[in-house]
Amino acid sequence: MRAAHLTLPWGNGRARDSGRSDASERVDLRLLVPALAGWSALVGTPGLSPASLAGLSAASAAMAWVARRRWWHRPAGSMLALTGLVVALLCASSAGQGAVRQAGPIPKLALERAIVKVEGTVSKDPRILPDDPERPARVVTELVVHEVVARGVRTAVQTPVLVIGESAWSELGWHDRVRVTGRLTPAAPGEQVVAIMSPRGPPVRTERAGPAIRVADHVRGNLRRAVSDLPPDPRGLVPALVIGDRSLTPATLTDDMKATGMTHLSAVSGSNVAIVLAGVLWVCRLAGLPRRWRPWLAGVALIGFVVLTRPDPSVLRAAVMGAIGLGGMIASRRSVGVPALSAVVVVLLCVDPGLARSYGFALSVLATLGLLLLARPVGDAMARCLPTGLRPLADAVAIPLAAQAATAPVLVLLQGSVTVVAVLANMLAAPLVAPATILGVLVAVLASVAAPLGALAAWGAAAPAEGIARVAHALAKTPMGTVPWPDGTGGALALAGVILLVILCGPWVILRLRRYPWLLTLPALLVAVLLWPLSQVGWPPAGWRFAACDVGQGDALVIATGPGRAVVVDAGPREATVSACLDRLAVRAVDAMVLTHYHADHVSGVTGVFAGRPVGAVFATPIEEPADNARQVSDLVRAAGLAITPIASCDVLVWGDVVVEPVWPARRVSAGSVPNNAGVVLDVRAPGLRVVLMGDVEREAGAEIRRGWGSRCGTATGPDPPDPRLGPPEGSAAGGGADRPDRPVGPTTPVVVKIAHHGSANQDPGLLRLLAPAVGVISVGADNDYGHPAQSVLRLLAEIGATVYRTDRDGDVVVAVDDAGVTVTRQRP
């Protein structure tokens, strides 16, 4: 088979080492193309049955046989034969593993939602889901079920099952063997697990994991304890850099690292492994150890690091990628590194075909490929353009630039934007990552020997970690640091095309610019156009009256009451996000803030509303539950020189031409979630528009509201007696309740409804049918763990004829009114 090579237009050979042959720099594509083809085949066949995958494998093998017989002497024929062979191998592996997963009675039992008793092994570390005040803490993990007992029949199986249980599951460790009883439900098509289990009671541990894993657990725990006295940012970053544990990372730091393209630092990636190996090799060289010993010591260190960070497939993948990347960079032999990377991709996908649809796998592979293909030639090209003393900066820029260029299309799928400051952020943070990681490993070791030594060493690791955090915080505030970009497959392909065009045409453009310097005005204008905040032109839209801010899993709603003025309904889960949304909407003064209820996802960002803006008044539900949250919010409001005014049905609040009438609460509802069902529901009327804000009311309160809609003061009869904290049943200090006309909802004015409880299925369908909204807005966080919005609610809104907008997909949703009617505009922050 002839070699297929790729020579990049940036030129071969090192500017600083011109004696190296061109042959050593050419990229061997003979295995890369088949590996990518096989990977694509697995990505494109989610949910296929094992029989279908077996058929695809047979067809690919037949294609490989034909190509081998007829066209092997041609480069394209040999490439086609090898591609068919790899696709056949991967599809066969996926079919075989799928058949093993589907074997046994669990798939059928899941369809029947049967209660079963299982025994299995914990295959992933238990993970505590985000706090939810509405229900007990939940823990998610995976079990490989070895034995299932259902309807008196005991069956041996080898089936992966996702478990969502209570806090007792967090006490289990990786590879513990457990016994548990629970109800099975089917998993979504294409998932690696076959079923989802809801346990009935705590698990029973029948066997602990092996000694090596217990030692790793001990070291991990000691590391977390050693950093417990550090400031918040280093306390979260050090364990993240060393063992990929992000449970201690502050939410603000997580957001800023995402905005600056630095999230890969807080996960166990190939770069972490490369840093550890480079540190070990440097120590070996410093100690004068013979060269032949160094690979063995590096291998021992690699094994120790993998055990420390958990020897699951993702960490093993990172270890292999890091070793390949470091070896390729040290050897300066991309012709060796790329085939090695391709072989590893094929092997890992054979072992675990589910990795094909893992974003982590894609980012890891593409980042390594970018370093092997682009880092050297781009660094050389940059070095040739720099003075001799500044040439070392070329690699410092080329390495993050290469990794960012290779991974950008996948990142667009995750966040729907392009991070402009990512290269600068990673370049500034790069000198700090190695010392933070190596010192963090040292902290873990010392803390296991003597806790005081570990706590003292932790302050050494804290310094570079604090520097990384400050880079993220500073650059996250850069105007237009992230540029909106179309998400989805189309957006990713478009960005990949732009990057490929830049790589192929870059040398030609640079050559022309050097010959004709006046042409520099063209790229300067292009950069100005790209960086100019075009998405902000005309934002917020003229005549806007209502906005749902993209604040993640929570609510922050804004009603315009005049130029630069608004009423804010709920404040979201974080201060920074609600404050940024108000800035985008050019809200300089808040006439009032209304808190529908005291759950954290509606009130934790209260201080962001006060940030730099006068607030006229604060209204809230009279039901002060959860009590701790209510006290904290009351203290914050009091510190701002205000007091909270309870609000209830029959109040009327007027700001300019906006009339806000609370429809609920009219009474306390004891069923369901009391805080949710005591939440404020607002009927907002503005010229040409009506907006109904449903808070988080659930099925019980929704039925009460529906039965009382249009009656005097919006009250209704029900089984629960009126709560004395809700005030008198007629009228209020706000005035006008007793003389107010009924509030029919009719076709004369477009109705916009903020759907209750982030689109949860636990709401009254009849109320939505009564309101008959033209537009339904769902304030919901991307990839939330609650299944919001529910498919049943989306289907109901489609039946009603409502156009649905979701903040997780659309970003900020703004409703405006002009002479032409009502328009809805979206913008991703």
Coordinates of C-alpha atoms in Angstrom, one line a residue, residues 30-42 56-57 60-61 63-64 78-94 342-343 345-347 349-350:
R30 CA -3.1 6.0 5.6
L31 CA -4.7 5.3 8.9
L32 CA -6.2 8.7 9.8
V33 CA -8.8 8.7 7.0
P34 CA -10.1 5.2 7.8
A35 CA -10.2 6.0 11.5
L36 CA -12.2 9.1 10.9
A37 CA -14.5 7.2 8.6
G38 CA -15.1 4.5 11.2
W39 CA -15.7 7.1 13.9
S40 CA -18.2 8.9 11.6
A41 CA -20.0 5.6 10.9
L42 CA -20.6 5.1 14.7
L56 CA -23.4 -2.7 7.9
S57 CA -20.3 -4.4 9.1
S60 CA -18.2 -2.7 4.7
A61 CA -16.1 -5.9 4.8
M63 CA -16.4 -3.3 0.0
A64 CA -12.9 -3.8 1.5
S78 CA -5.8 0.7 -0.9
M79 CA -7.2 3.6 1.2
L80 CA -10.8 2.4 0.3
A81 CA -10.0 -1.1 1.3
L82 CA -8.5 -0.1 4.7
T83 CA -11.5 2.2 5.3
G84 CA -13.9 -0.6 4.7
L85 CA -12.0 -2.8 7.0
V86 CA -12.0 -0.3 9.9
V87 CA -15.7 0.5 9.4
A88 CA -16.5 -3.2 9.4
L89 CA -14.4 -3.7 12.6
L90 CA -16.0 -0.9 14.5
C91 CA -19.5 -1.7 13.4
A92 CA -19.0 -5.4 14.4
S93 CA -17.6 -4.3 17.8
S94 CA -20.6 -2.0 18.4
S342 CA -5.4 7.0 14.5
A343 CA -4.6 3.6 15.8
V345 CA -8.8 6.0 18.1
V346 CA -9.7 2.7 16.4
V347 CA -8.7 0.7 19.5
L349 CA -13.7 2.8 19.7
C350 CA -13.5 -1.0 19.5

